[in-house]
Short mmCIF file of C-alpha atoms and ligand atoms in Angstrom, two decimals:
data_model
loop_
_atom_site.label_atom_id
_atom_site.label_comp_id
_atom_site.label_asym_id
_atom_site.label_seq_id
_atom_site.Cartn_x
_atom_site.Cartn_y
_atom_site.Cartn_z
CA MET A 1 -12.08 -22.54 -35.27
CA LYS A 2 -8.75 -20.48 -34.74
CA SER A 3 -9.02 -18.67 -38.08
CA SER A 4 -12.49 -17.81 -37.60
CA ARG A 5 -12.15 -16.41 -34.39
CA ARG A 6 -8.93 -14.60 -35.64
CA ASN A 7 -11.21 -13.25 -38.75
CA PHE A 8 -13.80 -11.91 -36.26
CA LEU A 9 -11.35 -10.33 -33.83
CA HIS A 10 -9.58 -8.57 -36.89
CA LYS A 11 -12.98 -7.48 -38.27
CA ALA A 12 -14.03 -6.23 -35.05
CA ALA A 13 -10.92 -4.26 -34.33
CA ILE A 14 -11.08 -2.85 -38.04
CA SER A 15 -14.82 -1.76 -37.28
CA THR A 16 -14.08 -0.41 -33.88
CA ALA A 17 -11.28 1.64 -35.14
CA MET A 18 -13.16 2.98 -37.95
CA ALA A 19 -16.12 3.87 -35.84
CA ALA A 20 -14.54 5.54 -33.36
CA THR A 21 -11.91 7.60 -35.29
CA PRO A 22 -12.14 10.52 -37.77
CA LEU A 23 -10.05 10.04 -40.72
CA ALA A 24 -6.96 12.01 -39.62
CA GLY A 25 -6.15 9.95 -36.78
CA PHE A 26 -7.32 6.92 -38.73
CA GLY A 27 -3.56 5.07 -38.83
CA ALA A 28 -2.62 5.44 -35.34
CA THR A 29 -5.80 4.45 -33.78
CA PHE A 30 -6.06 1.36 -36.04
CA GLU A 31 -2.86 0.07 -35.04
CA LYS A 32 -3.19 0.83 -31.42
CA ALA A 33 -6.60 -1.26 -31.86
CA ILE A 34 -4.65 -4.05 -33.59
CA ASP A 35 -2.25 -4.23 -31.07
CA ARG A 36 -4.77 -4.50 -28.31
CA THR A 37 -6.55 -7.53 -29.83
CA PRO A 38 -5.29 -10.88 -28.73
CA LYS A 39 -3.92 -11.92 -32.24
CA SER A 40 -2.99 -15.62 -31.26
CA SER A 41 -5.47 -16.62 -28.66
CA SER A 42 -7.28 -19.85 -29.38
CA PRO A 43 -8.83 -19.97 -25.56
CA SER A 44 -9.73 -23.73 -26.16
CA ASP A 45 -6.38 -24.90 -27.29
CA LEU A 46 -4.29 -22.98 -24.74
CA LYS A 47 -1.84 -24.90 -23.08
CA ILE A 48 0.85 -24.00 -20.36
CA THR A 49 4.12 -24.96 -21.75
CA ASP A 50 7.00 -23.60 -19.28
CA ILE A 51 7.44 -21.69 -16.19
CA LYS A 52 10.61 -19.58 -15.52
CA CYS A 53 11.23 -17.29 -12.76
CA GLY A 54 13.73 -14.42 -11.43
CA TYR A 55 14.59 -12.96 -7.85
CA ILE A 56 15.92 -9.32 -6.86
CA ARG A 57 16.00 -7.70 -3.65
CA ASN A 58 17.89 -10.44 -1.94
CA GLY A 59 15.56 -12.85 -2.99
CA GLY A 60 12.75 -11.15 -1.18
CA SER A 61 10.82 -10.73 -4.59
CA LEU A 62 9.76 -13.33 -7.21
CA PHE A 63 8.84 -12.63 -10.73
CA VAL A 64 7.26 -15.55 -12.48
CA LYS A 65 6.30 -16.17 -16.43
CA ILE A 66 4.12 -18.49 -17.32
CA TYR A 67 4.29 -19.59 -20.96
CA THR A 68 1.96 -21.14 -23.39
CA ASN A 69 1.79 -22.65 -26.87
CA GLN A 70 0.21 -19.52 -28.21
CA ASP A 71 2.90 -16.95 -27.31
CA ILE A 72 0.80 -15.71 -24.68
CA ILE A 73 2.69 -15.04 -21.49
CA GLY A 74 1.53 -14.42 -17.95
CA HIS A 75 3.51 -12.77 -15.41
CA GLY A 76 2.94 -12.51 -11.68
CA GLU A 77 5.10 -11.55 -8.52
CA GLY A 78 5.59 -12.86 -4.82
CA VAL A 79 7.01 -11.29 -2.11
CA ASP A 80 8.41 -11.81 1.51
CA ALA A 81 8.19 -15.46 1.91
CA VAL A 82 9.81 -16.04 -1.42
CA ALA A 83 13.57 -16.24 -0.78
CA GLY A 84 15.08 -19.72 -1.74
CA THR A 85 11.97 -20.81 -3.84
CA TYR A 86 13.50 -21.60 -7.17
CA HIS A 87 12.82 -25.25 -6.94
CA LEU A 88 9.09 -24.61 -5.58
CA VAL A 89 8.64 -22.66 -8.44
CA LYS A 90 9.63 -25.05 -10.94
CA ARG A 91 8.16 -28.10 -8.82
CA MET A 92 4.72 -26.12 -8.95
CA GLY A 93 5.36 -25.36 -12.80
CA ASN A 94 5.28 -29.24 -13.17
CA PHE A 95 1.57 -29.57 -11.79
CA ILE A 96 0.39 -27.18 -14.42
CA LYS A 97 2.38 -27.90 -17.65
CA GLY A 98 0.33 -29.05 -20.29
CA GLN A 99 -2.88 -27.53 -18.71
CA SER A 100 -4.96 -24.58 -19.76
CA PRO A 101 -4.69 -21.63 -17.71
CA LEU A 102 -7.92 -20.66 -18.13
CA ASN A 103 -9.05 -22.74 -15.18
CA VAL A 104 -7.39 -20.68 -12.54
CA HIS A 105 -9.22 -21.72 -9.52
CA ARG A 106 -9.02 -25.32 -10.39
CA LEU A 107 -4.96 -25.00 -11.06
CA PHE A 108 -4.44 -22.83 -7.61
CA GLU A 109 -6.44 -25.52 -5.56
CA THR A 110 -4.64 -28.53 -7.48
CA ILE A 111 -1.45 -27.04 -6.22
CA ARG A 112 -2.59 -25.69 -2.87
CA LYS A 113 -3.98 -29.38 -2.20
CA ALA A 114 -0.81 -30.99 -3.66
CA GLY A 115 1.12 -29.11 -0.85
CA PHE A 116 -1.49 -29.99 2.18
CA PHE A 117 1.76 -31.87 3.71
CA GLN A 118 4.23 -29.52 2.77
CA GLY A 119 3.27 -26.30 4.58
CA ALA A 120 0.46 -25.30 2.57
CA GLN A 121 -1.15 -23.56 4.71
CA SER A 122 0.98 -20.31 4.97
CA GLY A 123 4.85 -19.08 4.21
CA MET A 124 6.94 -20.11 1.05
CA TYR A 125 4.40 -22.62 -0.65
CA LEU A 126 1.58 -19.93 -0.50
CA ALA A 127 3.69 -16.92 -1.81
CA VAL A 128 5.10 -19.06 -4.47
CA LEU A 129 1.78 -20.12 -5.37
CA THR A 130 0.55 -16.73 -5.13
CA ALA A 131 2.89 -15.61 -7.86
CA ILE A 132 1.81 -18.28 -10.00
CA GLU A 133 -1.86 -17.72 -9.51
CA THR A 134 -1.25 -14.01 -10.49
CA ALA A 135 0.51 -15.15 -13.40
CA LEU A 136 -2.65 -17.71 -14.66
CA TRP A 137 -5.13 -14.45 -14.29
CA ASP A 138 -2.90 -12.32 -16.34
CA LEU A 139 -2.82 -15.25 -19.02
CA ALA A 140 -6.60 -15.77 -18.54
CA GLY A 141 -7.42 -11.83 -19.40
CA LYS A 142 -4.63 -12.00 -22.28
CA ALA A 143 -5.96 -15.07 -23.97
CA LEU A 144 -10.09 -13.67 -23.44
CA GLY A 145 -9.38 -10.09 -24.23
CA LEU A 146 -10.18 -9.00 -20.88
CA PRO A 147 -8.68 -7.10 -17.93
CA VAL A 148 -8.43 -9.15 -14.83
CA TYR A 149 -11.10 -7.26 -12.75
CA GLN A 150 -13.32 -8.16 -15.39
CA LEU A 151 -12.76 -11.70 -14.76
CA LEU A 152 -13.12 -11.30 -10.92
CA GLY A 153 -16.50 -10.30 -11.95
CA GLY A 154 -16.40 -6.26 -12.89
CA LYS A 155 -15.34 -3.40 -10.78
CA PHE A 156 -16.85 -1.38 -8.32
CA ARG A 157 -14.78 1.58 -8.81
CA ASP A 158 -12.34 2.76 -11.78
CA SER A 159 -9.49 4.25 -9.20
CA VAL A 160 -8.03 2.54 -6.01
CA ARG A 161 -7.21 4.95 -3.34
CA VAL A 162 -3.58 4.27 -2.24
CA TYR A 163 -1.81 5.45 1.03
CA MET A 164 1.87 6.43 1.15
CA ASP A 165 4.22 4.23 3.09
CA THR A 166 6.96 6.81 3.94
CA ALA A 167 9.60 4.09 4.88
CA LEU A 168 10.75 6.57 7.58
CA TYR A 169 11.88 3.12 9.26
CA GLN A 170 15.24 2.81 7.04
CA SER A 171 16.61 6.04 8.17
CA ARG A 172 18.03 6.66 11.48
CA LEU A 173 16.04 7.25 14.73
CA PRO A 174 13.97 10.03 12.70
CA LYS A 175 12.81 12.89 14.86
CA PRO A 176 9.01 14.05 14.96
CA GLU A 177 9.81 16.66 12.85
CA ASP A 178 11.00 14.06 9.93
CA PHE A 179 7.77 12.33 10.43
CA ALA A 180 6.20 15.83 9.92
CA ALA A 181 8.22 16.44 7.02
CA ALA A 182 7.73 13.19 5.19
CA ALA A 183 3.92 13.25 5.92
CA LYS A 184 4.00 16.91 4.06
CA GLU A 185 5.73 15.67 1.32
CA ALA A 186 3.16 12.84 0.65
CA VAL A 187 0.48 15.20 0.80
CA ASP A 188 2.04 17.74 -1.62
CA MET A 189 2.45 14.72 -3.87
CA GLY A 190 -1.16 14.37 -3.81
CA PHE A 191 -1.66 11.59 -1.23
CA THR A 192 -4.61 11.56 1.26
CA ALA A 193 -3.34 9.07 3.67
CA VAL A 194 0.12 8.31 5.02
CA LYS A 195 1.87 5.57 6.93
CA PHE A 196 4.40 5.49 9.40
CA ASP A 197 6.40 2.84 11.62
CA LEU A 198 6.61 2.83 15.03
CA ASP A 199 9.01 0.19 16.05
CA GLN A 200 12.68 0.74 16.33
CA ALA A 201 14.86 -2.05 17.60
CA ASN A 202 17.68 0.59 18.15
CA ASP A 203 15.62 2.80 19.96
CA PRO A 204 18.29 3.82 23.03
CA ASN A 205 15.19 3.63 25.36
CA LYS A 206 14.39 0.13 24.82
CA TYR A 207 15.08 -2.43 27.53
CA ASP A 208 17.06 -4.64 25.49
CA ARG A 209 16.87 -6.04 22.11
CA PHE A 210 14.56 -9.21 22.86
CA ASN A 211 12.17 -7.76 25.40
CA TRP A 212 9.23 -5.77 23.57
CA THR A 213 7.74 -3.76 26.20
CA ALA A 214 7.89 -0.44 25.41
CA SER A 215 9.66 1.82 27.95
CA PRO A 216 7.74 5.03 28.91
CA ALA A 217 10.38 7.17 26.92
CA GLU A 218 9.76 4.84 23.88
CA LEU A 219 5.91 5.47 24.18
CA GLN A 220 6.79 8.94 24.52
CA ARG A 221 9.00 8.81 21.45
CA MET A 222 6.13 7.22 19.56
CA TYR A 223 3.46 9.80 20.58
CA ASP A 224 5.57 12.82 19.90
CA GLN A 225 6.19 11.23 16.11
CA MET A 226 2.58 10.69 15.46
CA SER A 227 1.48 13.96 17.09
CA ALA A 228 3.85 15.98 14.82
CA THR A 229 2.45 14.03 11.69
CA ARG A 230 -1.24 14.87 12.82
CA GLU A 231 -0.25 18.75 13.44
CA ALA A 232 1.63 18.68 9.98
CA VAL A 233 -1.12 17.38 7.90
CA GLY A 234 -4.43 18.55 9.63
CA GLN A 235 -7.45 16.62 10.46
CA LYS A 236 -8.49 16.04 6.81
CA ILE A 237 -5.55 13.43 6.25
CA ASP A 238 -5.86 10.00 7.03
CA ILE A 239 -2.42 9.00 9.08
CA CYS A 240 -1.99 5.50 10.32
CA ALA A 241 0.94 3.70 12.30
CA ASP A 242 2.64 -0.04 12.15
CA MET A 243 4.40 -1.62 14.89
CA HIS A 244 5.08 -4.62 12.71
CA GLY A 245 3.91 -7.27 15.15
CA ARG A 246 6.94 -6.72 17.40
CA TYR A 247 5.49 -5.54 20.81
CA ASP A 248 4.04 -7.32 23.48
CA ALA A 249 -0.13 -7.42 24.41
CA ILE A 250 0.21 -4.81 27.10
CA THR A 251 2.16 -2.45 25.14
CA GLY A 252 0.02 -2.92 22.17
CA GLU A 253 -2.93 -1.85 24.33
CA ARG A 254 -1.22 1.21 25.58
CA VAL A 255 -0.19 2.75 22.69
CA ALA A 256 -3.83 2.29 21.07
CA LYS A 257 -5.15 4.53 24.24
CA MET A 258 -2.20 6.68 23.86
CA LEU A 259 -2.78 7.23 20.32
CA GLU A 260 -6.54 7.88 20.55
CA PRO A 261 -6.63 11.64 20.59
CA LEU A 262 -4.96 11.56 17.15
CA ASN A 263 -7.80 9.95 15.39
CA LEU A 264 -5.69 7.29 13.36
CA MET A 265 -7.02 5.38 10.14
CA TRP A 266 -5.46 2.50 12.22
CA LEU A 267 -2.71 0.65 14.47
CA GLU A 268 -1.17 -2.02 12.36
CA GLU A 269 0.07 -5.24 13.97
CA PRO A 270 0.86 -4.15 17.27
CA VAL A 271 1.42 -7.61 18.36
CA PRO A 272 2.60 -10.71 16.55
CA ALA A 273 0.19 -12.70 14.21
CA GLU A 274 -0.02 -15.76 15.63
CA ASN A 275 -2.72 -15.02 18.87
CA THR A 276 -6.14 -14.05 17.93
CA ASP A 277 -7.06 -13.56 21.62
CA ALA A 278 -4.39 -11.16 21.95
CA TYR A 279 -5.98 -9.19 19.08
CA LYS A 280 -9.33 -9.55 20.08
CA LYS A 281 -8.05 -8.11 23.64
CA ILE A 282 -6.42 -4.74 22.20
CA THR A 283 -9.24 -4.35 19.79
CA ALA A 284 -11.79 -4.36 22.71
CA SER A 285 -9.58 -1.98 24.61
CA THR A 286 -9.66 0.95 22.68
CA SER A 287 -11.26 3.02 19.69
CA THR A 288 -8.24 3.08 17.77
CA PRO A 289 -9.02 0.93 14.87
CA ILE A 290 -6.62 -2.30 14.81
CA CYS A 291 -5.63 -3.65 11.51
CA ALA A 292 -3.82 -6.90 10.72
CA GLY A 293 -3.26 -9.38 8.06
CA GLU A 294 -0.18 -9.05 6.33
CA ASN A 295 1.26 -12.26 8.16
CA HIS A 296 -2.12 -14.31 7.76
CA TYR A 297 -2.73 -16.39 4.71
CA LEU A 298 -5.60 -17.96 2.84
CA THR A 299 -9.31 -17.43 3.73
CA TYR A 300 -8.99 -20.11 6.36
CA GLY A 301 -6.40 -17.80 8.22
CA PHE A 302 -8.62 -14.68 8.10
CA ARG A 303 -11.89 -16.76 9.62
CA PRO A 304 -10.89 -17.07 13.23
CA LEU A 305 -9.48 -13.30 13.12
CA LEU A 306 -13.15 -12.23 11.83
CA GLU A 307 -15.12 -14.80 13.74
CA ALA A 308 -13.78 -13.25 16.94
CA GLY A 309 -13.94 -9.64 16.01
CA ALA A 310 -10.19 -9.63 16.74
CA VAL A 311 -9.39 -6.76 14.19
CA ASP A 312 -11.51 -3.79 12.95
CA ILE A 313 -9.79 -3.88 9.45
CA ILE A 314 -7.89 -6.46 7.62
CA MET A 315 -4.88 -6.15 5.29
CA PRO A 316 -3.98 -9.24 3.32
CA ASP A 317 -0.85 -9.21 1.20
CA LEU A 318 -2.20 -10.12 -2.05
CA GLN A 319 1.51 -11.33 -2.88
CA LYS A 320 1.74 -13.88 -0.49
CA CYS A 321 -1.80 -14.90 0.97
CA GLY A 322 -2.82 -17.02 -1.87
CA GLY A 323 -3.32 -14.87 -4.84
CA LEU A 324 -6.10 -12.46 -6.51
CA GLY A 325 -8.49 -15.04 -6.21
CA GLU A 326 -7.97 -15.98 -2.47
CA GLY A 327 -7.68 -12.10 -1.93
CA GLN A 328 -10.97 -11.78 -3.46
CA ARG A 329 -12.59 -14.61 -1.23
CA ILE A 330 -10.99 -12.95 1.85
CA SER A 331 -12.54 -9.44 1.43
CA ASN A 332 -15.53 -11.04 0.82
CA LEU A 333 -15.82 -13.25 4.01
CA ALA A 334 -14.79 -10.04 5.86
CA ASN A 335 -17.81 -8.19 4.16
CA THR A 336 -19.90 -10.31 6.23
CA TYR A 337 -18.64 -8.98 9.31
CA TYR A 338 -18.74 -5.50 7.88
CA VAL A 339 -15.00 -5.51 8.01
CA PRO A 340 -12.96 -3.29 5.41
CA PHE A 341 -10.27 -4.68 3.38
CA ALA A 342 -6.82 -2.55 3.28
CA PRO A 343 -4.48 -4.60 1.36
CA HIS A 344 -0.94 -4.68 2.23
CA MET A 345 1.34 -3.88 -0.59
CA VAL A 346 5.26 -4.28 -0.84
CA ALA A 347 5.62 -5.26 -4.35
CA SER A 348 6.40 -3.82 -7.82
CA TYR A 349 4.02 -1.96 -9.81
CA LEU A 350 3.20 -5.51 -11.16
CA GLY A 351 1.96 -6.60 -7.77
CA ALA A 352 0.34 -3.06 -7.16
CA MET A 353 -1.57 -3.39 -10.30
CA ALA A 354 -2.72 -6.99 -9.95
CA SER A 355 -3.83 -5.80 -6.39
CA ALA A 356 -5.66 -2.72 -7.41
CA HIS A 357 -7.58 -5.39 -9.75
CA VAL A 358 -8.77 -7.25 -6.86
CA CYS A 359 -9.51 -3.81 -4.67
CA ALA A 360 -11.83 -2.70 -7.60
CA SER A 361 -13.50 -5.92 -7.62
CA VAL A 362 -14.85 -5.78 -4.32
CA PRO A 363 -17.42 -3.59 -2.48
CA ASN A 364 -15.70 -3.49 0.70
CA PHE A 365 -12.03 -1.71 -0.52
CA MET A 366 -11.09 0.79 1.67
CA ILE A 367 -7.50 1.78 0.82
CA MET A 368 -4.22 0.13 -0.25
CA GLU A 369 -0.94 0.71 0.08
CA TRP A 370 1.87 2.46 -1.84
CA GLN A 371 5.72 2.92 -1.50
CA ILE A 372 7.63 5.83 -1.49
CA TYR A 373 10.42 4.00 -3.48
CA PHE A 374 7.90 4.21 -6.55
CA HIS A 375 8.99 7.70 -6.62
CA LYS A 376 12.75 7.69 -5.52
CA ASN A 377 14.09 4.34 -6.37
CA LYS A 378 14.84 4.15 -10.28
CA MET A 379 14.89 0.16 -10.19
CA PHE A 380 10.98 0.28 -9.61
CA GLN A 381 10.77 1.85 -13.06
CA GLU A 382 13.07 -0.08 -14.98
CA ILE A 383 12.07 -3.79 -13.79
CA VAL A 384 8.72 -3.55 -15.32
CA HIS A 385 6.78 -2.30 -18.32
CA PHE A 386 3.69 -0.09 -18.58
CA GLU A 387 1.78 2.63 -20.27
CA GLY A 388 0.77 5.85 -18.72
CA GLU A 389 1.08 7.10 -15.11
CA ALA A 390 1.60 4.98 -12.10
CA VAL A 391 -0.37 6.73 -9.68
CA GLU A 392 -2.32 10.14 -9.93
CA ASN A 393 -3.40 12.24 -6.74
CA GLY A 394 -3.57 9.56 -4.55
CA PHE A 395 -5.08 6.92 -6.87
CA ILE A 396 -4.24 4.10 -9.23
CA ARG A 397 -6.29 3.88 -12.35
CA VAL A 398 -7.13 0.05 -12.77
CA ARG A 399 -5.87 -0.96 -16.09
CA ASP A 400 -8.45 -1.70 -18.84
CA ILE A 401 -6.01 -3.72 -21.04
CA PRO A 402 -6.11 -7.30 -21.28
CA GLY A 403 -4.52 -9.34 -18.20
CA ILE A 404 -3.26 -7.13 -15.21
CA GLY A 405 -1.83 -4.51 -17.32
CA VAL A 406 1.87 -4.35 -16.24
CA GLU A 407 4.68 -6.68 -17.62
CA ILE A 408 8.15 -7.89 -16.33
CA ASN A 409 10.79 -5.98 -18.05
CA GLU A 410 13.08 -9.07 -17.95
CA GLU A 411 16.20 -6.79 -19.60
CA GLY A 412 15.71 -4.08 -16.94
CA MET A 413 15.28 -6.30 -14.16
CA LYS A 414 18.67 -8.54 -14.97
CA LYS A 415 21.01 -5.96 -13.29
CA TYR A 416 19.05 -6.25 -10.34
CA ALA A 417 18.98 -10.41 -10.28
CA GLN A 418 19.86 -11.95 -7.02
CA GLU A 419 23.26 -13.55 -7.48
CA GLY A 420 23.66 -17.65 -7.60
CA VAL A 421 20.02 -18.36 -8.35
CA PRO A 422 19.14 -19.03 -12.24
CA PHE A 423 17.34 -15.93 -14.23
CA PHE A 424 14.34 -16.82 -15.98
CA GLU A 425 16.22 -20.20 -17.10
MG1 LIG B 501 2.73 -3.70 8.38
#
């Protein structure tokens, strides 16, 4: 079985290379075709042998590698709710060792149900499961010679539109002109949509650190920042704003109303994630589209939000909401409410591409998040391997090679590893 499949693949690779190539380029194309052929895959005998992980960004980014008996390795990433989860990764790994990674949904459900009394409804448990599930898709794709989007049922689009998160939040009290400059920079780079953060814990006009009712001066500051953004980029660029779920309901309502003349793509998480009714009230009160979901988990978590009509757009984080299969299920559920899908994305390029496969595979995909750090922080280039351009003119091209199409660069990642935690051991 193993050798006949190998022979078949070998012959297929040769005939493809010969048919497609003039003689002059034969050598290189032939080698490429061989490279792209999964040489050791005998899917029916494939078994998981081990799972290892590494953490960077103070433990906020988890990378897992799942090993098999055929030297095929799957790569996955989890974010945000992953700090301190080393032993959880190992524990989940024990559930799947010895099993075929091709039964992705079955392994996901096995681990999820096993954690029913351990918080498997949200948070760390699911963020770790997400990283593992993603690595299983990568493994399945490599074993079967197919890109992940194909395993998810094929694609609606070849490229995924992304918006630039300007991360101005990091700098000190940005002024309206800083917003305008950052928006223009993104547009000059080819992006057609930008996002800004409006919440500022150190705003001198805040009443105090714990009360999140915005003062009139805070409201004015928010308006001036977004108004400068709109003026800088004109009407043809999408702009949106994130409140990081920090404010109270009346502030959320006032900000949404106040920003209506600026025609936002959306206002994100005006209030914390837990209260569906508060979202529903804000959404009903304004023509500004309200978006939430990066702090919601599983299709179960999105159901009440959608059922109540509490948001206009959903933005699950596919590196923590349950995984790529779950992301597709959430998107499909949203589609039955005619709600678009606009995933949150704060991961590496591995996570970005994993998310892009899901975005390609659903009809109601709207736009996905992209980060300025890919362009300004060399760490993000050093920690992964991939070929070609990461992003072009505000679009990510979904990779056509087996699996996700982006790999962890363990060597490059090592110097950023979180101290005191084993690194791929
Ligand atoms: Mg957000």
